[in-house]
């Protein structure tokens, strides 16, 4: 059957998938944007659990339980801050997707939803981020047959259109 990769517009915290990916910061102790939404929905146990992980470098990923979320797990990844594109930002963003997908496969997770990592506070240009996301998801679908569904989540119509274009 292979892996389904699709774009969906809405709030990632509502998805009852095996894991949702969080666009975190290196402390893993929460923040604004999707990080804030995920921590609010998961409840205080998430932050308490993350406090024991010792942070996460940019480009890497860490898995935790989902606690009060409908998702079973949260995979936290730290995207690059966009500094104009000459500072290894594209490679770091690709690593976020690659490491998050690898961690999901390592835990035999079948369904996964990912937000537009770095496209909010971290300022990464949407079109290039969408291209990177689709490229890494397609590579992971080839590498990990256990992945059944990958959902790229847009929080607004512009990003949804950008993701649909990248998937076309
Ligand atoms: N569901 C899905 N997507 C969301 C949600 C949500 N509930 N809330 C926000 N988004 C989208 C934003 O619209 C954006 O497209 O997630 C994308 C990522 O934006 P940010 O959350 O700002 O993440 P990022 O750009 O990676 O910046 C990370 O912001 O919140 C802090 O602690 C976080 O320091 C870190 C930084």
JSON list of C-alpha atoms and ligand atoms in Angstrom, two decimals:
[
{"chain": "A", "resi": 1, "resn": "UNK", "atom": "CA", "xyz": [0.00, 0.00, 0.00]},
{"chain": "A", "resi": 2, "resn": "UNK", "atom": "CA", "xyz": [2.80, 2.43, 0.82]},
{"chain": "A", "resi": 3, "resn": "UNK", "atom": "CA", "xyz": [2.73, 5.59, 2.88]},
{"chain": "A", "resi": 4, "resn": "UNK", "atom": "CA", "xyz": [0.10, 8.31, 2.40]},
{"chain": "A", "resi": 5, "resn": "UNK", "atom": "CA", "xyz": [1.51, 11.83, 2.65]},
{"chain": "A", "resi": 6, "resn": "UNK", "atom": "CA", "xyz": [-1.06, 14.62, 2.77]},
{"chain": "A", "resi": 7, "resn": "UNK", "atom": "CA", "xyz": [-1.58, 18.24, 3.84]},
{"chain": "A", "resi": 8, "resn": "UNK", "atom": "CA", "xyz": [-4.35, 19.11, 6.31]},
{"chain": "A", "resi": 9, "resn": "UNK", "atom": "CA", "xyz": [-5.44, 22.48, 7.72]},
{"chain": "A", "resi": 10, "resn": "UNK", "atom": "CA", "xyz": [-6.24, 22.73, 11.42]},
{"chain": "A", "resi": 11, "resn": "UNK", "atom": "CA", "xyz": [-4.95, 22.45, 14.97]},
{"chain": "A", "resi": 12, "resn": "UNK", "atom": "CA", "xyz": [-2.36, 19.66, 15.35]},
{"chain": "A", "resi": 13, "resn": "UNK", "atom": "CA", "xyz": [-3.27, 19.14, 19.03]},
{"chain": "A", "resi": 14, "resn": "UNK", "atom": "CA", "xyz": [-6.66, 17.70, 17.98]},
{"chain": "A", "resi": 15, "resn": "UNK", "atom": "CA", "xyz": [-5.22, 14.82, 15.94]},
{"chain": "A", "resi": 16, "resn": "UNK", "atom": "CA", "xyz": [-5.51, 11.30, 17.38]},
{"chain": "A", "resi": 17, "resn": "UNK", "atom": "CA", "xyz": [-2.39, 9.99, 15.63]},
{"chain": "A", "resi": 18, "resn": "UNK", "atom": "CA", "xyz": [0.47, 7.89, 17.01]},
{"chain": "A", "resi": 19, "resn": "UNK", "atom": "CA", "xyz": [2.62, 11.02, 17.32]},
{"chain": "A", "resi": 20, "resn": "UNK", "atom": "CA", "xyz": [2.45, 14.73, 16.69]},
{"chain": "A", "resi": 21, "resn": "UNK", "atom": "CA", "xyz": [5.69, 16.62, 16.14]},
{"chain": "A", "resi": 22, "resn": "UNK", "atom": "CA", "xyz": [6.34, 19.74, 18.20]},
{"chain": "A", "resi": 23, "resn": "UNK", "atom": "CA", "xyz": [8.33, 22.71, 16.90]},
{"chain": "A", "resi": 24, "resn": "UNK", "atom": "CA", "xyz": [10.13, 23.22, 20.19]},
{"chain": "A", "resi": 25, "resn": "UNK", "atom": "CA", "xyz": [13.11, 25.22, 21.38]},
{"chain": "A", "resi": 26, "resn": "UNK", "atom": "CA", "xyz": [16.34, 23.73, 22.67]},
{"chain": "A", "resi": 27, "resn": "UNK", "atom": "CA", "xyz": [15.20, 23.87, 26.31]},
{"chain": "A", "resi": 28, "resn": "UNK", "atom": "CA", "xyz": [12.15, 21.66, 25.54]},
{"chain": "A", "resi": 29, "resn": "UNK", "atom": "CA", "xyz": [10.36, 23.57, 28.31]},
{"chain": "A", "resi": 30, "resn": "UNK", "atom": "CA", "xyz": [7.60, 25.06, 26.14]},
{"chain": "A", "resi": 31, "resn": "UNK", "atom": "CA", "xyz": [7.03, 28.39, 24.46]},
{"chain": "A", "resi": 32, "resn": "UNK", "atom": "CA", "xyz": [4.52, 30.04, 22.17]},
{"chain": "A", "resi": 33, "resn": "UNK", "atom": "CA", "xyz": [3.07, 28.95, 18.83]},
{"chain": "A", "resi": 34, "resn": "UNK", "atom": "CA", "xyz": [2.52, 25.25, 18.31]},
{"chain": "A", "resi": 35, "resn": "UNK", "atom": "CA", "xyz": [4.85, 24.51, 21.26]},
{"chain": "A", "resi": 36, "resn": "UNK", "atom": "CA", "xyz": [2.54, 26.44, 23.57]},
{"chain": "A", "resi": 37, "resn": "UNK", "atom": "CA", "xyz": [-0.57, 24.82, 22.11]},
{"chain": "A", "resi": 38, "resn": "UNK", "atom": "CA", "xyz": [0.86, 21.31, 22.54]},
{"chain": "A", "resi": 39, "resn": "UNK", "atom": "CA", "xyz": [1.94, 21.94, 26.14]},
{"chain": "A", "resi": 40, "resn": "UNK", "atom": "CA", "xyz": [-1.46, 23.46, 27.01]},
{"chain": "A", "resi": 41, "resn": "UNK", "atom": "CA", "xyz": [-3.29, 20.46, 25.56]},
{"chain": "A", "resi": 42, "resn": "UNK", "atom": "CA", "xyz": [-0.91, 17.84, 26.99]},
{"chain": "A", "resi": 43, "resn": "UNK", "atom": "CA", "xyz": [-1.04, 19.29, 30.49]},
{"chain": "A", "resi": 44, "resn": "UNK", "atom": "CA", "xyz": [1.72, 19.94, 33.05]},
{"chain": "A", "resi": 45, "resn": "UNK", "atom": "CA", "xyz": [3.08, 16.41, 33.02]},
{"chain": "A", "resi": 46, "resn": "UNK", "atom": "CA", "xyz": [4.59, 17.08, 29.60]},
{"chain": "A", "resi": 47, "resn": "UNK", "atom": "CA", "xyz": [6.76, 19.93, 30.84]},
{"chain": "A", "resi": 48, "resn": "UNK", "atom": "CA", "xyz": [7.73, 17.95, 33.93]},
{"chain": "A", "resi": 49, "resn": "UNK", "atom": "CA", "xyz": [8.77, 15.01, 31.73]},
{"chain": "A", "resi": 50, "resn": "UNK", "atom": "CA", "xyz": [10.70, 17.26, 29.33]},
{"chain": "A", "resi": 51, "resn": "UNK", "atom": "CA", "xyz": [12.55, 18.87, 32.23]},
{"chain": "A", "resi": 52, "resn": "UNK", "atom": "CA", "xyz": [14.33, 15.55, 32.71]},
{"chain": "A", "resi": 53, "resn": "UNK", "atom": "CA", "xyz": [15.52, 15.26, 29.10]},
{"chain": "A", "resi": 54, "resn": "UNK", "atom": "CA", "xyz": [18.34, 17.81, 29.27]},
{"chain": "A", "resi": 55, "resn": "UNK", "atom": "CA", "xyz": [17.24, 19.82, 26.24]},
{"chain": "A", "resi": 56, "resn": "UNK", "atom": "CA", "xyz": [17.64, 19.09, 22.53]},
{"chain": "A", "resi": 57, "resn": "UNK", "atom": "CA", "xyz": [20.09, 20.54, 19.99]},
{"chain": "A", "resi": 58, "resn": "UNK", "atom": "CA", "xyz": [18.83, 22.12, 16.75]},
{"chain": "A", "resi": 59, "resn": "UNK", "atom": "CA", "xyz": [18.04, 19.46, 14.15]},
{"chain": "A", "resi": 60, "resn": "UNK", "atom": "CA", "xyz": [17.58, 16.62, 16.63]},
{"chain": "A", "resi": 61, "resn": "UNK", "atom": "CA", "xyz": [14.39, 15.03, 17.97]},
{"chain": "A", "resi": 62, "resn": "UNK", "atom": "CA", "xyz": [13.18, 13.59, 21.29]},
{"chain": "A", "resi": 63, "resn": "UNK", "atom": "CA", "xyz": [10.06, 11.47, 21.96]},
{"chain": "A", "resi": 64, "resn": "UNK", "atom": "CA", "xyz": [7.76, 11.76, 24.97]},
{"chain": "A", "resi": 65, "resn": "UNK", "atom": "CA", "xyz": [4.30, 10.46, 25.93]},
{"chain": "A", "resi": 66, "resn": "UNK", "atom": "CA", "xyz": [1.36, 12.59, 24.78]},
{"chain": "A", "resi": 67, "resn": "UNK", "atom": "CA", "xyz": [-0.24, 12.71, 28.25]},
{"chain": "A", "resi": 68, "resn": "UNK", "atom": "CA", "xyz": [-3.65, 14.45, 27.88]},
{"chain": "A", "resi": 69, "resn": "UNK", "atom": "CA", "xyz": [-3.31, 14.87, 24.10]},
{"chain": "A", "resi": 70, "resn": "UNK", "atom": "CA", "xyz": [-5.31, 12.56, 21.80]},
{"chain": "A", "resi": 71, "resn": "UNK", "atom": "CA", "xyz": [-1.93, 11.69, 20.22]},
{"chain": "A", "resi": 72, "resn": "UNK", "atom": "CA", "xyz": [-0.07, 8.86, 21.96]},
{"chain": "A", "resi": 73, "resn": "UNK", "atom": "CA", "xyz": [3.34, 10.52, 21.68]},
{"chain": "A", "resi": 74, "resn": "UNK", "atom": "CA", "xyz": [4.94, 13.89, 21.04]},
{"chain": "A", "resi": 75, "resn": "UNK", "atom": "CA", "xyz": [8.16, 14.05, 19.03]},
{"chain": "A", "resi": 76, "resn": "UNK", "atom": "CA", "xyz": [9.89, 17.31, 19.92]},
{"chain": "A", "resi": 77, "resn": "UNK", "atom": "CA", "xyz": [12.30, 18.76, 17.38]},
{"chain": "A", "resi": 78, "resn": "UNK", "atom": "CA", "xyz": [14.18, 22.06, 17.34]},
{"chain": "A", "resi": 79, "resn": "UNK", "atom": "CA", "xyz": [14.17, 23.89, 14.04]},
{"chain": "A", "resi": 80, "resn": "UNK", "atom": "CA", "xyz": [16.75, 26.43, 12.87]},
{"chain": "A", "resi": 81, "resn": "UNK", "atom": "CA", "xyz": [16.20, 30.17, 13.18]},
{"chain": "A", "resi": 82, "resn": "UNK", "atom": "CA", "xyz": [16.17, 31.66, 9.66]},
{"chain": "A", "resi": 83, "resn": "UNK", "atom": "CA", "xyz": [19.18, 33.98, 9.28]},
{"chain": "A", "resi": 84, "resn": "UNK", "atom": "CA", "xyz": [19.06, 34.57, 5.53]},
{"chain": "A", "resi": 85, "resn": "UNK", "atom": "CA", "xyz": [19.83, 31.07, 4.30]},
{"chain": "A", "resi": 86, "resn": "UNK", "atom": "CA", "xyz": [23.65, 31.08, 4.40]},
{"chain": "A", "resi": 87, "resn": "UNK", "atom": "CA", "xyz": [23.95, 29.56, 7.88]},
{"chain": "A", "resi": 88, "resn": "UNK", "atom": "CA", "xyz": [23.02, 25.92, 7.20]},
{"chain": "A", "resi": 89, "resn": "UNK", "atom": "CA", "xyz": [19.32, 26.53, 7.86]},
{"chain": "A", "resi": 90, "resn": "UNK", "atom": "CA", "xyz": [18.06, 24.27, 5.05]},
{"chain": "A", "resi": 91, "resn": "UNK", "atom": "CA", "xyz": [20.22, 21.34, 6.18]},
{"chain": "A", "resi": 92, "resn": "UNK", "atom": "CA", "xyz": [19.14, 21.81, 9.79]},
{"chain": "A", "resi": 93, "resn": "UNK", "atom": "CA", "xyz": [15.44, 21.89, 8.86]},
{"chain": "A", "resi": 94, "resn": "UNK", "atom": "CA", "xyz": [15.86, 18.74, 6.73]},
{"chain": "A", "resi": 95, "resn": "UNK", "atom": "CA", "xyz": [17.49, 17.09, 9.76]},
{"chain": "A", "resi": 96, "resn": "UNK", "atom": "CA", "xyz": [14.46, 17.98, 11.91]},
{"chain": "A", "resi": 97, "resn": "UNK", "atom": "CA", "xyz": [12.13, 16.13, 9.53]},
{"chain": "A", "resi": 98, "resn": "UNK", "atom": "CA", "xyz": [14.57, 13.25, 8.96]},
{"chain": "A", "resi": 99, "resn": "UNK", "atom": "CA", "xyz": [15.23, 12.70, 12.67]},
{"chain": "A", "resi": 100, "resn": "UNK", "atom": "CA", "xyz": [11.56, 13.03, 13.65]},
{"chain": "A", "resi": 101, "resn": "UNK", "atom": "CA", "xyz": [10.52, 10.47, 11.01]},
{"chain": "A", "resi": 102, "resn": "UNK", "atom": "CA", "xyz": [13.40, 8.16, 11.96]},
{"chain": "A", "resi": 103, "resn": "UNK", "atom": "CA", "xyz": [12.36, 8.31, 15.63]},
{"chain": "A", "resi": 104, "resn": "UNK", "atom": "CA", "xyz": [8.73, 7.55, 14.70]},
{"chain": "A", "resi": 105, "resn": "UNK", "atom": "CA", "xyz": [9.85, 4.52, 12.67]},
{"chain": "A", "resi": 106, "resn": "UNK", "atom": "CA", "xyz": [12.16, 3.37, 15.47]},
{"chain": "A", "resi": 107, "resn": "UNK", "atom": "CA", "xyz": [9.11, 3.30, 17.76]},
{"chain": "A", "resi": 108, "resn": "UNK", "atom": "CA", "xyz": [7.04, 1.47, 15.12]},
{"chain": "A", "resi": 109, "resn": "UNK", "atom": "CA", "xyz": [4.59, 4.40, 14.93]},
{"chain": "A", "resi": 110, "resn": "UNK", "atom": "CA", "xyz": [2.25, 4.24, 11.96]},
{"chain": "A", "resi": 111, "resn": "UNK", "atom": "CA", "xyz": [0.59, 7.68, 11.82]},
{"chain": "A", "resi": 112, "resn": "UNK", "atom": "CA", "xyz": [2.40, 10.97, 12.30]},
{"chain": "A", "resi": 113, "resn": "UNK", "atom": "CA", "xyz": [1.47, 14.66, 12.02]},
{"chain": "A", "resi": 114, "resn": "UNK", "atom": "CA", "xyz": [4.01, 17.45, 11.63]},
{"chain": "A", "resi": 115, "resn": "UNK", "atom": "CA", "xyz": [3.61, 21.25, 11.81]},
{"chain": "A", "resi": 116, "resn": "UNK", "atom": "CA", "xyz": [5.54, 23.70, 9.63]},
{"chain": "A", "resi": 117, "resn": "UNK", "atom": "CA", "xyz": [8.70, 23.59, 11.71]},
{"chain": "A", "resi": 118, "resn": "UNK", "atom": "CA", "xyz": [10.55, 26.94, 11.87]},
{"chain": "A", "resi": 119, "resn": "UNK", "atom": "CA", "xyz": [7.89, 28.72, 9.74]},
{"chain": "A", "resi": 120, "resn": "UNK", "atom": "CA", "xyz": [6.52, 30.85, 12.57]},
{"chain": "A", "resi": 121, "resn": "UNK", "atom": "CA", "xyz": [8.68, 32.60, 15.18]},
{"chain": "A", "resi": 122, "resn": "UNK", "atom": "CA", "xyz": [11.80, 31.19, 13.52]},
{"chain": "A", "resi": 123, "resn": "UNK", "atom": "CA", "xyz": [10.98, 32.89, 10.23]},
{"chain": "A", "resi": 124, "resn": "UNK", "atom": "CA", "xyz": [11.81, 30.18, 7.69]},
{"chain": "A", "resi": 125, "resn": "UNK", "atom": "CA", "xyz": [10.37, 30.96, 4.21]},
{"chain": "A", "resi": 126, "resn": "UNK", "atom": "CA", "xyz": [7.24, 28.84, 3.64]},
{"chain": "A", "resi": 127, "resn": "UNK", "atom": "CA", "xyz": [7.92, 27.64, 0.10]},
{"chain": "A", "resi": 128, "resn": "UNK", "atom": "CA", "xyz": [11.44, 26.36, 0.80]},
{"chain": "A", "resi": 129, "resn": "UNK", "atom": "CA", "xyz": [10.31, 24.80, 4.10]},
{"chain": "A", "resi": 130, "resn": "UNK", "atom": "CA", "xyz": [7.44, 23.01, 2.34]},
{"chain": "A", "resi": 131, "resn": "UNK", "atom": "CA", "xyz": [9.82, 21.69, -0.33]},
{"chain": "A", "resi": 132, "resn": "UNK", "atom": "CA", "xyz": [12.19, 20.36, 2.38]},
{"chain": "A", "resi": 133, "resn": "UNK", "atom": "CA", "xyz": [9.31, 18.80, 4.33]},
{"chain": "A", "resi": 134, "resn": "UNK", "atom": "CA", "xyz": [7.91, 16.95, 1.30]},
{"chain": "A", "resi": 135, "resn": "UNK", "atom": "CA", "xyz": [11.34, 15.77, 0.17]},
{"chain": "A", "resi": 136, "resn": "UNK", "atom": "CA", "xyz": [12.17, 14.34, 3.61]},
{"chain": "A", "resi": 137, "resn": "UNK", "atom": "CA", "xyz": [8.72, 12.76, 4.06]},
{"chain": "A", "resi": 138, "resn": "UNK", "atom": "CA", "xyz": [8.95, 11.03, 0.67]},
{"chain": "A", "resi": 139, "resn": "UNK", "atom": "CA", "xyz": [12.45, 9.74, 1.51]},
{"chain": "A", "resi": 140, "resn": "UNK", "atom": "CA", "xyz": [11.21, 8.43, 4.86]},
{"chain": "A", "resi": 141, "resn": "UNK", "atom": "CA", "xyz": [8.22, 6.73, 3.19]},
{"chain": "A", "resi": 142, "resn": "UNK", "atom": "CA", "xyz": [10.67, 4.80, 1.01]},
{"chain": "A", "resi": 143, "resn": "UNK", "atom": "CA", "xyz": [12.93, 3.95, 3.93]},
{"chain": "A", "resi": 144, "resn": "UNK", "atom": "CA", "xyz": [10.31, 3.05, 6.54]},
{"chain": "A", "resi": 145, "resn": "UNK", "atom": "CA", "xyz": [7.44, 0.93, 5.13]},
{"chain": "A", "resi": 146, "resn": "UNK", "atom": "CA", "xyz": [5.92, 0.81, 8.66]},
{"chain": "A", "resi": 147, "resn": "UNK", "atom": "CA", "xyz": [4.91, 4.49, 8.29]},
{"chain": "A", "resi": 148, "resn": "UNK", "atom": "CA", "xyz": [1.31, 4.39, 7.02]},
{"chain": "A", "resi": 149, "resn": "UNK", "atom": "CA", "xyz": [0.28, 8.05, 7.12]},
{"chain": "A", "resi": 150, "resn": "UNK", "atom": "CA", "xyz": [2.18, 11.34, 7.33]},
{"chain": "A", "resi": 151, "resn": "UNK", "atom": "CA", "xyz": [0.10, 14.50, 7.77]},
{"chain": "A", "resi": 152, "resn": "UNK", "atom": "CA", "xyz": [1.69, 17.88, 7.09]},
{"chain": "A", "resi": 153, "resn": "UNK", "atom": "CA", "xyz": [-0.38, 20.30, 9.16]},
{"chain": "A", "resi": 154, "resn": "UNK", "atom": "CA", "xyz": [-1.08, 23.87, 8.05]},
{"chain": "A", "resi": 155, "resn": "UNK", "atom": "CA", "xyz": [-2.47, 26.36, 10.55]},
{"chain": "A", "resi": 156, "resn": "UNK", "atom": "CA", "xyz": [-3.61, 28.78, 7.85]},
{"chain": "A", "resi": 157, "resn": "UNK", "atom": "CA", "xyz": [-4.88, 28.63, 4.24]},
{"chain": "A", "resi": 158, "resn": "UNK", "atom": "CA", "xyz": [-1.70, 30.14, 2.77]},
{"chain": "A", "resi": 159, "resn": "UNK", "atom": "CA", "xyz": [0.45, 27.38, 4.24]},
{"chain": "A", "resi": 160, "resn": "UNK", "atom": "CA", "xyz": [-2.09, 24.75, 3.19]},
{"chain": "A", "resi": 161, "resn": "UNK", "atom": "CA", "xyz": [-1.89, 25.99, -0.41]},
{"chain": "A", "resi": 162, "resn": "UNK", "atom": "CA", "xyz": [1.92, 26.04, -0.22]},
{"chain": "A", "resi": 163, "resn": "UNK", "atom": "CA", "xyz": [2.00, 22.46, 1.07]},
{"chain": "A", "resi": 164, "resn": "UNK", "atom": "CA", "xyz": [-0.46, 21.30, -1.61]},
{"chain": "A", "resi": 165, "resn": "UNK", "atom": "CA", "xyz": [1.77, 22.88, -4.26]},
{"chain": "A", "resi": 166, "resn": "UNK", "atom": "CA", "xyz": [4.84, 21.15, -2.82]},
{"chain": "A", "resi": 167, "resn": "UNK", "atom": "CA", "xyz": [2.99, 17.81, -2.81]},
{"chain": "A", "resi": 168, "resn": "UNK", "atom": "CA", "xyz": [1.73, 18.18, -6.40]},
{"chain": "B", "resi": 1, "resn": "LIG", "atom": "N1", "xyz": [-1.40, 23.48, 15.10]},
{"chain": "B", "resi": 1, "resn": "LIG", "atom": "C1", "xyz": [-0.67, 23.43, 13.96]},
{"chain": "B", "resi": 1, "resn": "LIG", "atom": "N2", "xyz": [0.21, 24.37, 13.59]},
{"chain": "B", "resi": 1, "resn": "LIG", "atom": "C2", "xyz": [0.35, 25.44, 14.41]},
{"chain": "B", "resi": 1, "resn": "LIG", "atom": "C3", "xyz": [-0.38, 25.57, 15.62]},
{"chain": "B", "resi": 1, "resn": "LIG", "atom": "C4", "xyz": [-1.29, 24.54, 15.95]},
{"chain": "B", "resi": 1, "resn": "LIG", "atom": "N3", "xyz": [-2.02, 24.57, 17.08]},
{"chain": "B", "resi": 1, "resn": "LIG", "atom": "N4", "xyz": [-0.02, 26.75, 16.21]},
{"chain": "B", "resi": 1, "resn": "LIG", "atom": "C5", "xyz": [0.89, 27.32, 15.39]},
{"chain": "B", "resi": 1, "resn": "LIG", "atom": "N5", "xyz": [1.10, 26.55, 14.30]},
{"chain": "B", "resi": 1, "resn": "LIG", "atom": "C6", "xyz": [1.99, 26.79, 13.16]},
{"chain": "B", "resi": 1, "resn": "LIG", "atom": "C7", "xyz": [2.39, 28.22, 12.89]},
{"chain": "B", "resi": 1, "resn": "LIG", "atom": "O1", "xyz": [1.35, 28.90, 12.19]},
{"chain": "B", "resi": 1, "resn": "LIG", "atom": "C8", "xyz": [3.62, 27.99, 12.02]},
{"chain": "B", "resi": 1, "resn": "LIG", "atom": "O2", "xyz": [3.23, 27.75, 10.66]},
{"chain": "B", "resi": 1, "resn": "LIG", "atom": "O3", "xyz": [3.22, 26.12, 13.42]},
{"chain": "B", "resi": 1, "resn": "LIG", "atom": "C9", "xyz": [4.22, 26.69, 12.58]},
{"chain": "B", "resi": 1, "resn": "LIG", "atom": "C10", "xyz": [5.49, 26.86, 13.40]},
{"chain": "B", "resi": 1, "resn": "LIG", "atom": "O4", "xyz": [5.44, 28.11, 14.08]},
{"chain": "B", "resi": 1, "resn": "LIG", "atom": "P1", "xyz": [5.97, 28.25, 15.61]},
{"chain": "B", "resi": 1, "resn": "LIG", "atom": "O5", "xyz": [5.03, 27.54, 16.50]},
{"chain": "B", "resi": 1, "resn": "LIG", "atom": "O6", "xyz": [6.19, 29.72, 15.82]},
{"chain": "B", "resi": 1, "resn": "LIG", "atom": "O7", "xyz": [7.34, 27.46, 15.62]},
{"chain": "B", "resi": 1, "resn": "LIG", "atom": "P2", "xyz": [8.79, 27.88, 15.07]},
{"chain": "B", "resi": 1, "resn": "LIG", "atom": "O8", "xyz": [8.70, 28.87, 13.95]},
{"chain": "B", "resi": 1, "resn": "LIG", "atom": "O9", "xyz": [9.50, 26.58, 14.83]},
{"chain": "B", "resi": 1, "resn": "LIG", "atom": "O10", "xyz": [9.44, 28.64, 16.31]},
{"chain": "B", "resi": 1, "resn": "LIG", "atom": "C11", "xyz": [9.77, 27.87, 17.44]},
{"chain": "B", "resi": 1, "resn": "LIG", "atom": "O11", "xyz": [8.69, 29.37, 18.94]},
{"chain": "B", "resi": 1, "resn": "LIG", "atom": "O12", "xyz": [6.96, 28.69, 20.26]},
{"chain": "B", "resi": 1, "resn": "LIG", "atom": "C12", "xyz": [8.30, 28.95, 20.26]},
{"chain": "B", "resi": 1, "resn": "LIG", "atom": "O13", "xyz": [9.20, 27.45, 21.91]},
{"chain": "B", "resi": 1, "resn": "LIG", "atom": "C13", "xyz": [9.10, 27.70, 20.52]},
{"chain": "B", "resi": 1, "resn": "LIG", "atom": "O14", "xyz": [11.14, 28.90, 20.68]},
{"chain": "B", "resi": 1, "resn": "LIG", "atom": "C14", "xyz": [10.40, 28.05, 19.87]},
{"chain": "B", "resi": 1, "resn": "LIG", "atom": "C15", "xyz": [9.95, 28.80, 18.61]}
]
